[in-house]
PDB file of C-alpha atoms in Angstrom:
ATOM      1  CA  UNK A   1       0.000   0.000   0.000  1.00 42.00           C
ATOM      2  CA  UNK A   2       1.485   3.584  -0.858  1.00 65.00           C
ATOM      3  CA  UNK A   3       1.053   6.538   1.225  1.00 76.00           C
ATOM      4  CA  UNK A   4       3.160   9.326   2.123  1.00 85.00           C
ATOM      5  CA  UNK A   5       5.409   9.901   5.222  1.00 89.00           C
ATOM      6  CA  UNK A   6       3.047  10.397   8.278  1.00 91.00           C
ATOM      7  CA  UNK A   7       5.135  13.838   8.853  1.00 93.00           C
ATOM      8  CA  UNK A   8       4.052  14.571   5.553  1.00 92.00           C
ATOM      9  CA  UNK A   9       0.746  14.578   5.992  1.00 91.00           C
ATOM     10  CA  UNK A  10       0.462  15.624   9.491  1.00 93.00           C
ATOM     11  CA  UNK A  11       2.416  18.893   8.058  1.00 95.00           C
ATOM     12  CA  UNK A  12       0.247  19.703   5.038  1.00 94.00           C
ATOM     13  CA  UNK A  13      -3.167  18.953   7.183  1.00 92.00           C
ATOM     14  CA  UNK A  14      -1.857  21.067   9.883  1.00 94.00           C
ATOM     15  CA  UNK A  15      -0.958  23.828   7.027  1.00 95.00           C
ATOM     16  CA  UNK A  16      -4.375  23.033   4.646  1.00 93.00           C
ATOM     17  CA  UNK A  17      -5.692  25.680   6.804  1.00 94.00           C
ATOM     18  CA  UNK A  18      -3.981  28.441   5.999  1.00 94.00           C
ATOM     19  CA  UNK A  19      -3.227  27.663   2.418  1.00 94.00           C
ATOM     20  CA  UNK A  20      -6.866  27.350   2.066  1.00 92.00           C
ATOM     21  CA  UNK A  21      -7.469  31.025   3.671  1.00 93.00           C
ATOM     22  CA  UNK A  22      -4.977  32.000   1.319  1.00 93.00           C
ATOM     23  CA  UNK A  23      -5.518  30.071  -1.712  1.00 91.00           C
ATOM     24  CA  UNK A  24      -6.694  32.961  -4.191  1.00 91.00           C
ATOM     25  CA  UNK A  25      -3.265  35.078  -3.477  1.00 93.00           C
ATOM     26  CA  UNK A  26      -1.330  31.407  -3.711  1.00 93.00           C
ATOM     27  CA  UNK A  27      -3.128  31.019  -7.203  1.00 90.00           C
ATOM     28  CA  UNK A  28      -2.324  34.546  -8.201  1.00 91.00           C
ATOM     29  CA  UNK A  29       1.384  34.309  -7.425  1.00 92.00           C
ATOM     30  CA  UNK A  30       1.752  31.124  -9.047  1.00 92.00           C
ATOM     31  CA  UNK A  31      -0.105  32.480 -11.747  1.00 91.00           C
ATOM     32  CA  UNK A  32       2.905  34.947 -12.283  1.00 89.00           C
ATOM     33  CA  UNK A  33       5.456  32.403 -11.744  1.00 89.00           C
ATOM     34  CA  UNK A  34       4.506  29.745 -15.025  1.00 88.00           C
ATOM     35  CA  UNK A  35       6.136  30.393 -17.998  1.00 82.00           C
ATOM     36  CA  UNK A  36       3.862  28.529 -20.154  1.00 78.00           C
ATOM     37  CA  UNK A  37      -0.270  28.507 -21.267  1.00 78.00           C
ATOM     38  CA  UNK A  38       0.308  25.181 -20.838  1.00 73.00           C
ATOM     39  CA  UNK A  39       0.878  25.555 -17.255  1.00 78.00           C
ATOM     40  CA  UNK A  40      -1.202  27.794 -16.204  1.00 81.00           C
ATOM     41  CA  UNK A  41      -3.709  25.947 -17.431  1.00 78.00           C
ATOM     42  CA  UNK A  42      -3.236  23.282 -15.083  1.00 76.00           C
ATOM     43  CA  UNK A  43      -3.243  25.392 -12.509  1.00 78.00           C
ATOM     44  CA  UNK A  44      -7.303  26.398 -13.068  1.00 81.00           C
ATOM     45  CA  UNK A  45      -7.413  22.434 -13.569  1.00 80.00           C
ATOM     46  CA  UNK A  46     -10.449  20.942 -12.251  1.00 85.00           C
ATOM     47  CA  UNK A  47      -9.890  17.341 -10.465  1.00 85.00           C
ATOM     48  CA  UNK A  48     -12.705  14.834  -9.926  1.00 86.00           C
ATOM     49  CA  UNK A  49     -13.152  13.454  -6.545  1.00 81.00           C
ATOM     50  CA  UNK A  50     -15.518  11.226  -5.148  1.00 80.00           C
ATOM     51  CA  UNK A  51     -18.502  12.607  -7.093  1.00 82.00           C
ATOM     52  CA  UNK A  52     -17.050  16.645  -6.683  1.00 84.00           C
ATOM     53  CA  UNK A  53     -14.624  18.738  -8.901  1.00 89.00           C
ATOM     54  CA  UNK A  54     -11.990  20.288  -6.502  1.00 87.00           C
ATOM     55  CA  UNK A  55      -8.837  22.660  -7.076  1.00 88.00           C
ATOM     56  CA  UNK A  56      -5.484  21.721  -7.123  1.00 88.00           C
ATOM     57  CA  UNK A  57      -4.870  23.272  -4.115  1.00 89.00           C
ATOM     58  CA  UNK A  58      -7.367  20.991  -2.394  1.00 89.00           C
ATOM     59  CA  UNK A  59      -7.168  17.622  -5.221  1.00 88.00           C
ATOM     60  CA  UNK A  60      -3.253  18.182  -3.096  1.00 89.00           C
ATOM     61  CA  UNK A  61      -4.526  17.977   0.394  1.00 87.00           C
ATOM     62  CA  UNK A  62      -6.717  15.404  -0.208  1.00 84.00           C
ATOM     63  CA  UNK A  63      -4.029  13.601  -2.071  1.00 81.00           C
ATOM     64  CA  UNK A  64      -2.605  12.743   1.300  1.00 81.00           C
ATOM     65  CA  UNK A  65      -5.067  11.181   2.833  1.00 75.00           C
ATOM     66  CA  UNK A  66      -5.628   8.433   0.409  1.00 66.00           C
ATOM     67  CA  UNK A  67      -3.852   5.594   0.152  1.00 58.00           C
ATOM     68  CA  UNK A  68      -2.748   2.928  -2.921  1.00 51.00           C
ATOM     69  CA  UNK A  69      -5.025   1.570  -4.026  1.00 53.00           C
ATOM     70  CA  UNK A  70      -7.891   4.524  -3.118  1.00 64.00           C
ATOM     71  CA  UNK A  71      -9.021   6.636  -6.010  1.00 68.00           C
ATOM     72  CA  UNK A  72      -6.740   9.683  -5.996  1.00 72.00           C
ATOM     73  CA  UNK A  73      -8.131  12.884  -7.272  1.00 78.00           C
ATOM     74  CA  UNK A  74      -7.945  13.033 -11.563  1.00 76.00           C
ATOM     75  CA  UNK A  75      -7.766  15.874 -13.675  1.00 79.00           C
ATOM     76  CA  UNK A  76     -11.056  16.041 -15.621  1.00 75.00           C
ATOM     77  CA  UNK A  77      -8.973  17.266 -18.671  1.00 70.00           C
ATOM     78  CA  UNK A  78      -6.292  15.628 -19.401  1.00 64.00           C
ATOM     79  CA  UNK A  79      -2.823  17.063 -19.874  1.00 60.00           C
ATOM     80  CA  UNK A  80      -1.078  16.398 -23.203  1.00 56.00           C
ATOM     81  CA  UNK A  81       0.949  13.672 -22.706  1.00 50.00           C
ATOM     82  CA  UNK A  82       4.196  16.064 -24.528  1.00 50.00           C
ATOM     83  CA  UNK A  83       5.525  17.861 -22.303  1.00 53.00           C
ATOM     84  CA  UNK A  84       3.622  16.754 -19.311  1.00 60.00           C
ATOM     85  CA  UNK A  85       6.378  16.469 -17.577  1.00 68.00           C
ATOM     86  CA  UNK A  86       7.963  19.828 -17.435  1.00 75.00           C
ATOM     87  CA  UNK A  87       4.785  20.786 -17.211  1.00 79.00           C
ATOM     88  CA  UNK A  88       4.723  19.816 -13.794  1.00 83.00           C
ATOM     89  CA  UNK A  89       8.042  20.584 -13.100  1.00 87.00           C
ATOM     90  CA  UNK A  90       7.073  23.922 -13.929  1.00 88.00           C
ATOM     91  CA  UNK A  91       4.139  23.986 -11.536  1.00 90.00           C
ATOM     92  CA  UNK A  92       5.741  22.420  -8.513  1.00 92.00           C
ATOM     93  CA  UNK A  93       8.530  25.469  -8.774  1.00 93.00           C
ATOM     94  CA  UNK A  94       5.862  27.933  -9.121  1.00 94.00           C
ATOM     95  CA  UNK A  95       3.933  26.506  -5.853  1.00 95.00           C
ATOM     96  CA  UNK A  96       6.684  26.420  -3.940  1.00 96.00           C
ATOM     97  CA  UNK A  97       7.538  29.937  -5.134  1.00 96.00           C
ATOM     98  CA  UNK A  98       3.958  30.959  -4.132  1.00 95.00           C
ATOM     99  CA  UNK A  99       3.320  29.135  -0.948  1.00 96.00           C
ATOM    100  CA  UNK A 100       6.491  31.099   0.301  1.00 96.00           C
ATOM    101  CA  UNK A 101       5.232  33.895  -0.322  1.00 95.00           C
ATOM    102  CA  UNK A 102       1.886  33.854   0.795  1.00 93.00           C
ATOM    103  CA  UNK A 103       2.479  31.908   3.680  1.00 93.00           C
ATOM    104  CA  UNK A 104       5.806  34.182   5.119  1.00 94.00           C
ATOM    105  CA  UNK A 105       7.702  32.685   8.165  1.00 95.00           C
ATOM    106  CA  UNK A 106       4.980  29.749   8.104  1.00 94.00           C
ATOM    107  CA  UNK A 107       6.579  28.597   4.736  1.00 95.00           C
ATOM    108  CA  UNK A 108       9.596  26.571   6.512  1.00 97.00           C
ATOM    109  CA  UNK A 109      11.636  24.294   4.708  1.00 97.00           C
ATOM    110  CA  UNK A 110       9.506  21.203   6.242  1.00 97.00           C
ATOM    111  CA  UNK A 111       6.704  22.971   5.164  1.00 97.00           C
ATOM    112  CA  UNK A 112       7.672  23.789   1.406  1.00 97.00           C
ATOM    113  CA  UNK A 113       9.048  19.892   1.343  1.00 97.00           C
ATOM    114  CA  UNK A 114       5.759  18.644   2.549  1.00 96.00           C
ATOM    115  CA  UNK A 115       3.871  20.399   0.241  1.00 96.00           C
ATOM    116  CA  UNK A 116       5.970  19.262  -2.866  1.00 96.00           C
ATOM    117  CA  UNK A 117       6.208  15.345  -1.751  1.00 94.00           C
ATOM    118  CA  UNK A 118       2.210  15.665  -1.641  1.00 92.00           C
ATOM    119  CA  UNK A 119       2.083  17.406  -5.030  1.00 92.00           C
ATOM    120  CA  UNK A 120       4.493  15.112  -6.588  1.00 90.00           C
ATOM    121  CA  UNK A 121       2.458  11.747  -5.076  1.00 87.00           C
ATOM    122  CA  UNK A 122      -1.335  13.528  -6.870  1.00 85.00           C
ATOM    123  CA  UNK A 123       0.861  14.060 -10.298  1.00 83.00           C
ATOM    124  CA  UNK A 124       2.560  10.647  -9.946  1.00 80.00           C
ATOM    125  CA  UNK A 125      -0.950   9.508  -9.911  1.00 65.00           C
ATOM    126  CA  UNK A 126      -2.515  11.244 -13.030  1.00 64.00           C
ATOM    127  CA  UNK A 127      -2.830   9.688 -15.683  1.00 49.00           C
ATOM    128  CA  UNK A 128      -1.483  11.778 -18.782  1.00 42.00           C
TER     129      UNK A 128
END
């Protein structure tokens, strides 16, 4: 069975919070951090969960409280399968970038590393 670290999710449930309360200037600063259309339209990406289209701010949260074999959270529009990749690549860096920002003195290193193992399990899991 798969899961993540149990610091890892402790640390992004105990952070959802805020990053929720905060997720329209997260979006905006990412927003200004992707390079790409292709990006940034994954970042307005709308993932289907358990009968509900959620964020990627919250398809992320809830990614770490499932566990293998548990439906994670899909994208209801598929990425292109070229480039999807650095596409993601490109995303993590600009949510990292973001949460920093919005989140200040908050955004410690645990907390930016928690955040991007939880990010990197949900796009592990899409299928592109």
């Amino acid at each position: 069975m798969q899961t993540l670290p149990i610091e890892t999710i402790a640390i992004v449930e105990a952070t959802a919070p805020d990053v929720k309360a905060n997720a329209a200037a997260i979006t905006f600063r990412m927003w200004h951090h992707l390079p790409s259309e292709g990006a940034r339209r994954l970042l307005f990406a709308e993932f289907a969960l358990d009968g509900r289209v959620v964020g990627l701010l919250e398809a992320i949260v809830v990614t770490t409280r499932r566990k293998w074999p548990d439906a994670l959270p899909r994208l209801l529009t598929p990425v292109e399968a070229k480039g999807s990749s650095s596409i993601y690549s490109t995303i993590e860096t600009a949510l990292m970038l973001a949460l920093a920002e919005a989140l200040g003195k908050m955004a410690t290193n645990s907390v930016l590393n928690a955040w991007k193992q939880a990010f990197r399990f949900l796009t592990e899991g899409l299928t592109v």
